[in-house]
PDB file of C-alpha atoms and ligand atoms in Angstrom:
ATOM      1  CA  UNK A   1      -3.881 109.910  48.678  1.00  0.00           C
ATOM      2  CA  UNK A   2      -1.849 106.739  49.247  1.00  0.00           C
ATOM      3  CA  UNK A   3       0.635 108.641  51.411  1.00  0.00           C
ATOM      4  CA  UNK A   4      -1.999 109.342  54.076  1.00  0.00           C
ATOM      5  CA  UNK A   5      -1.883 107.233  57.243  1.00  0.00           C
ATOM      6  CA  UNK A   6      -5.508 106.132  56.863  1.00  0.00           C
ATOM      7  CA  UNK A   7      -4.678 104.603  53.466  1.00  0.00           C
ATOM      8  CA  UNK A   8      -1.826 102.455  54.730  1.00  0.00           C
ATOM      9  CA  UNK A   9      -4.035  99.944  56.539  1.00  0.00           C
ATOM     10  CA  UNK A  10      -2.565  96.689  57.816  1.00  0.00           C
ATOM     11  CA  UNK A  11       0.794  97.109  56.099  1.00  0.00           C
ATOM     12  CA  UNK A  12       1.959  99.327  58.989  1.00  0.00           C
ATOM     13  CA  UNK A  13       4.484 102.084  58.773  1.00  0.00           C
ATOM     14  CA  UNK A  14       7.705 100.068  58.769  1.00  0.00           C
ATOM     15  CA  UNK A  15       9.811  99.891  55.625  1.00  0.00           C
ATOM     16  CA  UNK A  16      12.420  97.174  55.170  1.00  0.00           C
ATOM     17  CA  UNK A  17      15.423  97.416  52.864  1.00  0.00           C
ATOM     18  CA  UNK A  18      17.897  94.526  52.976  1.00  0.00           C
ATOM     19  CA  UNK A  19      18.334  93.770  56.668  1.00  0.00           C
ATOM     20  CA  UNK A  20      17.444  97.244  57.935  1.00  0.00           C
ATOM     21  CA  UNK A  21      14.069  98.482  59.034  1.00  0.00           C
ATOM     22  CA  UNK A  22      13.027 102.141  58.768  1.00  0.00           C
ATOM     23  CA  UNK A  23      10.454 103.555  61.160  1.00  0.00           C
ATOM     24  CA  UNK A  24      11.062 101.223  64.098  1.00  0.00           C
ATOM     25  CA  UNK A  25      12.663 101.993  67.443  1.00  0.00           C
ATOM     26  CA  UNK A  26      16.156 101.588  66.047  1.00  0.00           C
ATOM     27  CA  UNK A  27      17.460 104.444  63.903  1.00  0.00           C
ATOM     28  CA  UNK A  28      18.967 103.746  60.498  1.00  0.00           C
ATOM     29  CA  UNK A  29      22.419 105.224  59.985  1.00  0.00           C
ATOM     30  CA  UNK A  30      23.354 105.500  56.324  1.00  0.00           C
ATOM     31  CA  UNK A  31      26.912 106.577  55.590  1.00  0.00           C
ATOM     32  CA  UNK A  32      29.364 106.590  52.719  1.00  0.00           C
ATOM     33  CA  UNK A  33      30.906 108.822  50.103  1.00  0.00           C
ATOM     34  CA  UNK A  34      28.963 111.259  47.948  1.00  0.00           C
ATOM     35  CA  UNK A  35      30.262 109.499  44.853  1.00  0.00           C
ATOM     36  CA  UNK A  36      31.897 106.134  44.299  1.00  0.00           C
ATOM     37  CA  UNK A  37      35.254 107.352  43.002  1.00  0.00           C
ATOM     38  CA  UNK A  38      37.412 104.240  42.986  1.00  0.00           C
ATOM     39  CA  UNK A  39      37.258 100.654  44.199  1.00  0.00           C
ATOM     40  CA  UNK A  40      39.925 101.363  46.777  1.00  0.00           C
ATOM     41  CA  UNK A  41      38.225 104.430  48.321  1.00  0.00           C
ATOM     42  CA  UNK A  42      34.807 102.768  48.279  1.00  0.00           C
ATOM     43  CA  UNK A  43      35.963  99.632  50.071  1.00  0.00           C
ATOM     44  CA  UNK A  44      38.081 101.564  52.554  1.00  0.00           C
ATOM     45  CA  UNK A  45      35.242 103.939  53.431  1.00  0.00           C
ATOM     46  CA  UNK A  46      32.678 101.116  53.597  1.00  0.00           C
ATOM     47  CA  UNK A  47      34.819  99.176  56.069  1.00  0.00           C
ATOM     48  CA  UNK A  48      35.404 102.278  58.184  1.00  0.00           C
ATOM     49  CA  UNK A  49      31.739 103.343  58.404  1.00  0.00           C
ATOM     50  CA  UNK A  50      30.659  99.834  59.283  1.00  0.00           C
ATOM     51  CA  UNK A  51      33.227  99.822  62.071  1.00  0.00           C
ATOM     52  CA  UNK A  52      31.908 103.186  63.282  1.00  0.00           C
ATOM     53  CA  UNK A  53      28.290 101.977  63.487  1.00  0.00           C
ATOM     54  CA  UNK A  54      26.653 102.565  60.087  1.00  0.00           C
ATOM     55  CA  UNK A  55      23.766 100.211  59.345  1.00  0.00           C
ATOM     56  CA  UNK A  56      23.538 101.002  55.631  1.00  0.00           C
ATOM     57  CA  UNK A  57      25.966 102.111  52.964  1.00  0.00           C
ATOM     58  CA  UNK A  58      25.572 104.936  50.449  1.00  0.00           C
ATOM     59  CA  UNK A  59      27.515 105.958  47.365  1.00  0.00           C
ATOM     60  CA  UNK A  60      26.531 107.521  44.055  1.00  0.00           C
ATOM     61  CA  UNK A  61      27.404 105.876  40.741  1.00  0.00           C
ATOM     62  CA  UNK A  62      25.271 108.291  38.710  1.00  0.00           C
ATOM     63  CA  UNK A  63      25.865 111.807  40.010  1.00  0.00           C
ATOM     64  CA  UNK A  64      23.627 114.799  39.351  1.00  0.00           C
ATOM     65  CA  UNK A  65      26.271 117.531  39.132  1.00  0.00           C
ATOM     66  CA  UNK A  66      25.598 121.218  38.721  1.00  0.00           C
ATOM     67  CA  UNK A  67      28.218 121.582  35.974  1.00  0.00           C
ATOM     68  CA  UNK A  68      28.555 119.066  33.132  1.00  0.00           C
ATOM     69  CA  UNK A  69      32.346 119.474  33.413  1.00  0.00           C
ATOM     70  CA  UNK A  70      32.422 118.100  36.965  1.00  0.00           C
ATOM     71  CA  UNK A  71      32.935 114.411  37.814  1.00  0.00           C
ATOM     72  CA  UNK A  72      29.748 112.624  36.743  1.00  0.00           C
ATOM     73  CA  UNK A  73      30.259 109.325  38.585  1.00  0.00           C
ATOM     74  CA  UNK A  74      31.614 105.939  37.492  1.00  0.00           C
ATOM     75  CA  UNK A  75      28.146 104.693  36.440  1.00  0.00           C
ATOM     76  CA  UNK A  76      28.093 100.898  35.922  1.00  0.00           C
ATOM     77  CA  UNK A  77      31.637 100.397  37.197  1.00  0.00           C
ATOM     78  CA  UNK A  78      30.569 102.272  40.322  1.00  0.00           C
ATOM     79  CA  UNK A  79      27.657  99.881  40.827  1.00  0.00           C
ATOM     80  CA  UNK A  80      30.128  96.985  40.691  1.00  0.00           C
ATOM     81  CA  UNK A  81      32.280  98.541  43.406  1.00  0.00           C
ATOM     82  CA  UNK A  82      29.193  99.209  45.498  1.00  0.00           C
ATOM     83  CA  UNK A  83      28.123  95.576  45.207  1.00  0.00           C
ATOM     84  CA  UNK A  84      31.626  94.560  46.281  1.00  0.00           C
ATOM     85  CA  UNK A  85      31.419  96.891  49.291  1.00  0.00           C
ATOM     86  CA  UNK A  86      28.165  95.214  50.318  1.00  0.00           C
ATOM     87  CA  UNK A  87      29.791  91.784  50.041  1.00  0.00           C
ATOM     88  CA  UNK A  88      32.702  92.945  52.131  1.00  0.00           C
ATOM     89  CA  UNK A  89      30.702  94.617  54.924  1.00  0.00           C
ATOM     90  CA  UNK A  90      27.321  92.882  54.830  1.00  0.00           C
ATOM     91  CA  UNK A  91      25.672  96.326  54.833  1.00  0.00           C
ATOM     92  CA  UNK A  92      22.734  96.943  52.475  1.00  0.00           C
ATOM     93  CA  UNK A  93      23.311  99.683  49.900  1.00  0.00           C
ATOM     94  CA  UNK A  94      21.382 102.687  48.621  1.00  0.00           C
ATOM     95  CA  UNK A  95      22.307 104.478  45.419  1.00  0.00           C
ATOM     96  CA  UNK A  96      20.745 107.075  43.158  1.00  0.00           C
ATOM     97  CA  UNK A  97      19.165 106.591  39.755  1.00  0.00           C
ATOM     98  CA  UNK A  98      18.772 109.603  37.460  1.00  0.00           C
ATOM     99  CA  UNK A  99      17.402 108.123  34.254  1.00  0.00           C
ATOM    100  CA  UNK A 100      14.593 105.656  33.574  1.00  0.00           C
ATOM    101  CA  UNK A 101      16.864 103.656  31.241  1.00  0.00           C
ATOM    102  CA  UNK A 102      19.189 102.808  34.172  1.00  0.00           C
ATOM    103  CA  UNK A 103      16.532 101.736  36.682  1.00  0.00           C
ATOM    104  CA  UNK A 104      16.814  97.995  36.010  1.00  0.00           C
ATOM    105  CA  UNK A 105      20.623  98.016  36.363  1.00  0.00           C
ATOM    106  CA  UNK A 106      20.515 100.097  39.545  1.00  0.00           C
ATOM    107  CA  UNK A 107      17.679  98.034  41.054  1.00  0.00           C
ATOM    108  CA  UNK A 108      19.641  94.844  40.405  1.00  0.00           C
ATOM    109  CA  UNK A 109      22.469  96.001  42.666  1.00  0.00           C
ATOM    110  CA  UNK A 110      20.778  98.338  45.143  1.00  0.00           C
ATOM    111  CA  UNK A 111      18.845  97.266  48.221  1.00  0.00           C
ATOM    112  CA  UNK A 112      17.178 100.665  47.997  1.00  0.00           C
ATOM    113  CA  UNK A 113      16.909 103.014  45.016  1.00  0.00           C
ATOM    114  CA  UNK A 114      17.372 106.730  45.631  1.00  0.00           C
ATOM    115  CA  UNK A 115      15.700 109.559  43.762  1.00  0.00           C
ATOM    116  CA  UNK A 116      17.649 112.733  44.431  1.00  0.00           C
ATOM    117  CA  UNK A 117      16.599 116.278  45.112  1.00  0.00           C
ATOM    118  CA  UNK A 118      17.014 117.410  41.510  1.00  0.00           C
ATOM    119  CA  UNK A 119      14.779 114.651  40.195  1.00  0.00           C
ATOM    120  CA  UNK A 120      12.011 114.968  42.766  1.00  0.00           C
ATOM    121  CA  UNK A 121       9.922 116.707  40.085  1.00  0.00           C
ATOM    122  CA  UNK A 122      10.761 114.146  37.381  1.00  0.00           C
ATOM    123  CA  UNK A 123       7.383 112.428  37.251  1.00  0.00           C
ATOM    124  CA  UNK A 124       8.325 109.878  34.579  1.00  0.00           C
ATOM    125  CA  UNK A 125      11.265 108.752  36.737  1.00  0.00           C
ATOM    126  CA  UNK A 126       9.143 108.677  39.911  1.00  0.00           C
ATOM    127  CA  UNK A 127       6.510 106.469  38.279  1.00  0.00           C
ATOM    128  CA  UNK A 128       9.063 104.034  36.856  1.00  0.00           C
ATOM    129  CA  UNK A 129      11.061 103.837  40.086  1.00  0.00           C
ATOM    130  CA  UNK A 130       7.791 103.021  41.850  1.00  0.00           C
ATOM    131  CA  UNK A 131       7.450 100.013  39.549  1.00  0.00           C
ATOM    132  CA  UNK A 132      10.994  98.678  40.012  1.00  0.00           C
ATOM    133  CA  UNK A 133      10.204  96.363  42.923  1.00  0.00           C
ATOM    134  CA  UNK A 134      12.849  97.747  45.276  1.00  0.00           C
ATOM    135  CA  UNK A 135      12.403 100.034  48.304  1.00  0.00           C
ATOM    136  CA  UNK A 136      12.776 103.698  47.392  1.00  0.00           C
ATOM    137  CA  UNK A 137      14.416 106.634  49.163  1.00  0.00           C
ATOM    138  CA  UNK A 138      12.954 109.911  47.894  1.00  0.00           C
ATOM    139  CA  UNK A 139      14.754 113.163  48.720  1.00  0.00           C
ATOM    140  CA  UNK A 140      13.041 116.511  49.035  1.00  0.00           C
ATOM    141  CA  UNK A 141      13.554 118.825  46.100  1.00  0.00           C
ATOM    142  CA  UNK A 142      15.630 121.796  47.196  1.00  0.00           C
ATOM    143  CA  UNK A 143      12.849 124.151  46.082  1.00  0.00           C
ATOM    144  CA  UNK A 144       9.897 121.898  46.821  1.00  0.00           C
ATOM    145  CA  UNK A 145       7.138 122.600  49.308  1.00  0.00           C
ATOM    146  CA  UNK A 146       5.974 119.853  51.649  1.00  0.00           C
ATOM    147  CA  UNK A 147       2.891 119.340  49.480  1.00  0.00           C
ATOM    148  CA  UNK A 148       5.001 119.002  46.327  1.00  0.00           C
ATOM    149  CA  UNK A 149       7.246 116.525  48.171  1.00  0.00           C
ATOM    150  CA  UNK A 150       4.274 114.424  49.269  1.00  0.00           C
ATOM    151  CA  UNK A 151       2.781 114.531  45.771  1.00  0.00           C
ATOM    152  CA  UNK A 152       6.112 113.303  44.372  1.00  0.00           C
ATOM    153  CA  UNK A 153       5.910 110.451  46.910  1.00  0.00           C
ATOM    154  CA  UNK A 154       2.399 109.746  45.650  1.00  0.00           C
ATOM    155  CA  UNK A 155       3.749 109.148  42.124  1.00  0.00           C
ATOM    156  CA  UNK A 156       6.130 106.497  43.511  1.00  0.00           C
ATOM    157  CA  UNK A 157       3.371 104.850  45.539  1.00  0.00           C
ATOM    158  CA  UNK A 158       1.079 104.892  42.522  1.00  0.00           C
ATOM    159  CA  UNK A 159       3.679 102.848  40.637  1.00  0.00           C
ATOM    160  CA  UNK A 160       3.043 100.051  43.129  1.00  0.00           C
ATOM    161  CA  UNK A 161       5.859 100.705  45.589  1.00  0.00           C
ATOM    162  CA  UNK A 162       4.903  99.929  49.198  1.00  0.00           C
ATOM    163  CA  UNK A 163       8.325 100.564  50.645  1.00  0.00           C
ATOM    164  CA  UNK A 164       8.969 104.265  50.452  1.00  0.00           C
ATOM    165  CA  UNK A 165      11.115 106.367  52.761  1.00  0.00           C
ATOM    166  CA  UNK A 166      11.351 110.162  52.611  1.00  0.00           C
ATOM    167  CA  UNK A 167      14.603 112.038  53.124  1.00  0.00           C
ATOM    168  CA  UNK A 168      14.719 115.656  54.171  1.00  0.00           C
ATOM    169  CA  UNK A 169      17.684 117.703  52.978  1.00  0.00           C
ATOM    170  CA  UNK A 170      18.273 121.440  52.804  1.00  0.00           C
ATOM    171  CA  UNK A 171      16.156 123.883  50.878  1.00  0.00           C
ATOM    172  CA  UNK A 172      16.990 127.130  49.087  1.00  0.00           C
ATOM    173  CA  UNK A 173      16.265 130.289  51.031  1.00  0.00           C
ATOM    174  CA  UNK A 174      17.589 133.881  51.113  1.00  0.00           C
ATOM    175  CA  UNK A 175      20.337 132.741  53.527  1.00  0.00           C
ATOM    176  CA  UNK A 176      23.839 132.916  52.015  1.00  0.00           C
ATOM    177  CA  UNK A 177      26.023 131.665  54.882  1.00  0.00           C
ATOM    178  CA  UNK A 178      25.117 128.059  54.112  1.00  0.00           C
ATOM    179  CA  UNK A 179      24.592 126.249  50.824  1.00  0.00           C
ATOM    180  CA  UNK A 180      21.136 125.066  51.972  1.00  0.00           C
ATOM    181  CA  UNK A 181      18.827 125.817  54.887  1.00  0.00           C
ATOM    182  CA  UNK A 182      18.038 122.759  56.996  1.00  0.00           C
ATOM    183  CA  UNK A 183      14.259 122.739  57.473  1.00  0.00           C
ATOM    184  CA  UNK A 184      13.945 120.281  60.350  1.00  0.00           C
ATOM    185  CA  UNK A 185      10.317 121.183  61.042  1.00  0.00           C
ATOM    186  CA  UNK A 186       9.637 119.196  57.867  1.00  0.00           C
ATOM    187  CA  UNK A 187      10.292 116.004  59.868  1.00  0.00           C
ATOM    188  CA  UNK A 188       7.351 116.253  62.309  1.00  0.00           C
ATOM    189  CA  UNK A 189       5.235 117.877  59.597  1.00  0.00           C
ATOM    190  CA  UNK A 190       5.736 114.962  57.183  1.00  0.00           C
ATOM    191  CA  UNK A 191       4.996 112.559  60.014  1.00  0.00           C
ATOM    192  CA  UNK A 192       1.767 114.379  60.779  1.00  0.00           C
ATOM    193  CA  UNK A 193       0.643 114.197  57.177  1.00  0.00           C
ATOM    194  CA  UNK A 194       1.897 110.807  55.974  1.00  0.00           C
ATOM    195  CA  UNK A 195       2.864 107.306  57.056  1.00  0.00           C
ATOM    196  CA  UNK A 196       6.341 107.173  55.498  1.00  0.00           C
ATOM    197  CA  UNK A 197       9.493 106.965  57.643  1.00  0.00           C
ATOM    198  CA  UNK A 198      11.541 110.185  57.429  1.00  0.00           C
ATOM    199  CA  UNK A 199      15.327 110.368  57.206  1.00  0.00           C
ATOM    200  CA  UNK A 200      17.467 113.496  57.480  1.00  0.00           C
ATOM    201  CA  UNK A 201      20.570 114.241  55.406  1.00  0.00           C
ATOM    202  CA  UNK A 202      22.550 116.825  57.379  1.00  0.00           C
ATOM    203  CA  UNK A 203      25.368 116.832  54.782  1.00  0.00           C
ATOM    204  CA  UNK A 204      23.174 118.066  51.925  1.00  0.00           C
ATOM    205  CA  UNK A 205      21.074 119.754  54.592  1.00  0.00           C
ATOM    206  CA  UNK A 206      23.685 122.410  55.124  1.00  0.00           C
ATOM    207  CA  UNK A 207      26.576 121.861  52.717  1.00  0.00           C
ATOM    208  CA  UNK A 208      28.931 122.650  55.584  1.00  0.00           C
ATOM    209  CA  UNK A 209      30.783 120.026  57.625  1.00  0.00           C
ATOM    210  CA  UNK A 210      30.979 122.129  60.803  1.00  0.00           C
ATOM    211  CA  UNK A 211      27.166 122.125  61.006  1.00  0.00           C
ATOM    212  CA  UNK A 212      26.665 118.409  60.358  1.00  0.00           C
ATOM    213  CA  UNK A 213      27.115 117.066  63.932  1.00  0.00           C
ATOM    214  CA  UNK A 214      24.615 119.493  65.484  1.00  0.00           C
ATOM    215  CA  UNK A 215      22.070 118.920  62.726  1.00  0.00           C
ATOM    216  CA  UNK A 216      22.504 115.146  63.105  1.00  0.00           C
ATOM    217  CA  UNK A 217      21.738 115.392  66.835  1.00  0.00           C
ATOM    218  CA  UNK A 218      18.805 117.702  66.163  1.00  0.00           C
ATOM    219  CA  UNK A 219      17.451 115.296  63.527  1.00  0.00           C
ATOM    220  CA  UNK A 220      17.297 112.514  66.091  1.00  0.00           C
ATOM    221  CA  UNK A 221      15.731 114.852  68.654  1.00  0.00           C
ATOM    222  CA  UNK A 222      12.924 115.933  66.311  1.00  0.00           C
ATOM    223  CA  UNK A 223      11.850 112.388  65.489  1.00  0.00           C
ATOM    224  CA  UNK A 224      13.755 111.416  62.349  1.00  0.00           C
ATOM    225  CA  UNK A 225      13.953 107.678  61.700  1.00  0.00           C
ATOM    226  CA  UNK A 226      17.639 107.968  60.951  1.00  0.00           C
ATOM    227  CA  UNK A 227      20.240 110.029  59.185  1.00  0.00           C
ATOM    228  CA  UNK A 228      22.082 109.723  55.927  1.00  0.00           C
ATOM    229  CA  UNK A 229      25.442 111.430  55.780  1.00  0.00           C
ATOM    230  CA  UNK A 230      28.479 111.721  53.596  1.00  0.00           C
ATOM    231  CA  UNK A 231      31.598 110.119  55.004  1.00  0.00           C
ATOM    232  CA  UNK A 232      34.872 109.859  53.113  1.00  0.00           C
ATOM    233  CA  UNK A 233      38.200 108.314  54.146  1.00  0.00           C
ATOM    234  CA  UNK A 234      40.110 111.010  52.264  1.00  0.00           C
ATOM    235  CA  UNK A 235      37.736 113.989  52.079  1.00  0.00           C
ATOM    236  CA  UNK A 236      40.572 116.266  50.915  1.00  0.00           C
ATOM    237  CA  UNK A 237      40.813 114.155  47.745  1.00  0.00           C
ATOM    238  CA  UNK A 238      37.048 113.778  47.181  1.00  0.00           C
ATOM    239  CA  UNK A 239      35.843 114.486  43.638  1.00  0.00           C
ATOM    240  CA  UNK A 240      32.448 115.535  44.931  1.00  0.00           C
ATOM    241  CA  UNK A 241      31.193 117.262  48.111  1.00  0.00           C
ATOM    242  CA  UNK A 242      34.451 116.965  50.062  1.00  0.00           C
ATOM    243  CA  UNK A 243      33.587 120.198  51.931  1.00  0.00           C
ATOM    244  CA  UNK A 244      30.652 118.530  53.656  1.00  0.00           C
ATOM    245  CA  UNK A 245      32.081 115.019  54.048  1.00  0.00           C
ATOM    246  CA  UNK A 246      32.941 113.765  57.508  1.00  0.00           C
ATOM    247  CA  UNK A 247      35.918 111.528  58.244  1.00  0.00           C
ATOM    248  CA  UNK A 248      35.178 108.072  59.683  1.00  0.00           C
ATOM    249  CA  UNK A 249      36.459 109.414  63.029  1.00  0.00           C
ATOM    250  CA  UNK A 250      34.005 112.352  62.874  1.00  0.00           C
ATOM    251  CA  UNK A 251      31.253 109.913  61.995  1.00  0.00           C
ATOM    252  CA  UNK A 252      32.108 107.597  64.855  1.00  0.00           C
ATOM    253  CA  UNK A 253      31.915 110.551  67.270  1.00  0.00           C
ATOM    254  CA  UNK A 254      28.552 111.595  65.813  1.00  0.00           C
ATOM    255  CA  UNK A 255      27.180 108.078  66.256  1.00  0.00           C
ATOM    256  CA  UNK A 256      28.017 108.298  69.965  1.00  0.00           C
ATOM    257  CA  UNK A 257      26.318 111.698  70.241  1.00  0.00           C
ATOM    258  CA  UNK A 258      23.240 110.539  68.332  1.00  0.00           C
ATOM    259  CA  UNK A 259      23.030 107.529  70.630  1.00  0.00           C
ATOM    260  CA  UNK A 260      22.712 109.809  73.663  1.00  0.00           C
ATOM    261  CA  UNK A 261      19.958 111.880  72.039  1.00  0.00           C
ATOM    262  CA  UNK A 262      18.195 108.725  70.828  1.00  0.00           C
ATOM    263  CA  UNK A 263      18.016 107.396  74.370  1.00  0.00           C
ATOM    264  CA  UNK A 264      16.394 110.649  75.500  1.00  0.00           C
ATOM    265  CA  UNK A 265      13.620 110.295  72.904  1.00  0.00           C
ATOM    266  CA  UNK A 266      12.998 106.562  73.329  1.00  0.00           C
ATOM    267  CA  UNK A 267      14.945 105.364  70.287  1.00  0.00           C
ATOM    268  CA  UNK A 268      18.126 103.350  69.861  1.00  0.00           C
ATOM    269  CA  UNK A 269      21.211 103.610  67.666  1.00  0.00           C
TER     270      UNK A 269
HETATM  271  C1  PEP B   1      23.042 112.471  47.294  1.00  0.00           C
HETATM  272  O1  PEP B   1      22.504 112.141  48.360  1.00  0.00           O
HETATM  273  O2  PEP B   1      23.903 111.792  46.741  1.00  0.00           O
HETATM  274  C2  PEP B   1      22.631 113.714  46.633  1.00  0.00           C
HETATM  275  C3  PEP B   1      23.078 114.042  45.417  1.00  0.00           C
HETATM  276  O3  PEP B   1      21.821 114.472  47.371  1.00  0.00           O
HETATM  277  P1  PEP B   1      20.705 115.500  46.874  1.00  0.00           P
HETATM  278  O4  PEP B   1      19.904 114.801  45.829  1.00  0.00           O
HETATM  279  O5  PEP B   1      19.944 115.778  48.138  1.00  0.00           O
HETATM  280  O6  PEP B   1      21.441 116.704  46.356  1.00  0.00           O
HETATM  281 MN1   MN B   2      26.813 114.786  47.734  1.00  0.00          MN
END
């Protein structure tokens, strides 16, 4: 399997996307709204997260929503706003692609292409994303085992992608107090079994804002190569995932807390 450490050879285990490097001493902090909702909100949030210490920007233009009647994202217009946010802040951007027909358009704008939890089992998409020439961020399916997750990664690697980063998010369990159960043991487990850097998304890890700061600290403590979290300047007006979105002030505080934990485990923020 290409995901095994022995197969990686001289390439090493670092993955670069834009000007950030995953898997090194310095943690990658990806922040931004769940969805790109307007030019104004995107640029305002991008400026605020940069100020607070983010090293990469996120925002969905194509949104995988549970109900077809919910906000589906601004699609191509959203990509334009995301590109503008990168110009403004200098931060590289990651955004999700849901359909093979959109890969070229997304890859043109994105520094890193995201495959979300719901598409982790979409093998046609995984193969094509692996061929797109851009670094890829692959999220764990909410009902996927570690082996299924690694096999999904294998599809991307088979497409020719050498720059793949995994992202752990919550999984479905019998627990009803949270939207998802944050399986942080997946971080050291994935690192034992593969060479890919591992990110943690504490926002989709729990679905509950009050739990995000502690899970972000724990992610750093258990060896994650960074975190990706949802931050919104006006979470009360968010069209998507407002209940788990941090304010820029919350995020800034979390960056300070993660920095302390990072120092304790020999990393930097
Ligand atoms: C996201 O990160 O934008 C997202 C939709 O997350 P997930 O695929 O983990 O649900
Ligand atoms: Mn979201």
